[in-house]
Amino acid sequence: LEKYSSQGRFVSQEHLHLTLEFLGEISEERLVTIKGLMDNLTSNPFVLKPSKLGYFKRPQGNIYWLGIEYNKELMKTQEIIHKSLLKEGFKLENRLYKPHITLGRKVKLKNSFNYSILDEKIKDIRIDVNKIDLMRSESINGKLIYSIIHSRIIE
């Protein structure tokens, strides 16, 4: 996507991720609760397949994302996490979960860009998922940096 763009802030490959639940600011005490929920999570490994390139329109440049095909195990895992967090009193977004991977923000594509080029490139991508990470995101010098706080291997 970056090579077809005239501008944008792109997510580096090591920071690409799929959000299961956005939590916002969390206290250290609440982190202990989340880690416990993760450690007790029952899930099986699964494979994600990209479905399409999409974007959220913004005046200063669009937010581009990679949609994910429906996956029963992904949806089950997200629902378990969502319900467990609600049960513990977390305030969560109340909207339909639509899995996607953010690729870039404030992106403006070159006039010559053709969606079919990227559609062809993404159709054979497979992402093996065997771990769930609790991530911290911080804005450093205008760039979002992600770091892992806790991990749960799923098997």
PDB file of N, CA and C in Angstrom, residues 24 29 132:
ATOM      1  N   GLY A  24      -8.704   1.113  26.160  1.00  0.00           N
ATOM      2  CA  GLY A  24      -8.377   2.470  26.588  1.00  0.00           C
ATOM      3  C   GLY A  24      -7.400   2.459  27.760  1.00  0.00           C
ATOM      4  N   GLU A  29      -4.190  -2.304  38.606  1.00  0.00           N
ATOM      5  CA  GLU A  29      -5.088  -3.265  39.263  1.00  0.00           C
ATOM      6  C   GLU A  29      -5.959  -3.987  38.230  1.00  0.00           C
ATOM      7  N   ILE A 132      -2.474 -14.868  21.761  1.00  0.00           N
ATOM      8  CA  ILE A 132      -3.204 -13.611  21.938  1.00  0.00           C
ATOM      9  C   ILE A 132      -2.368 -12.739  22.860  1.00  0.00           C
TER      10      ILE A 132
END
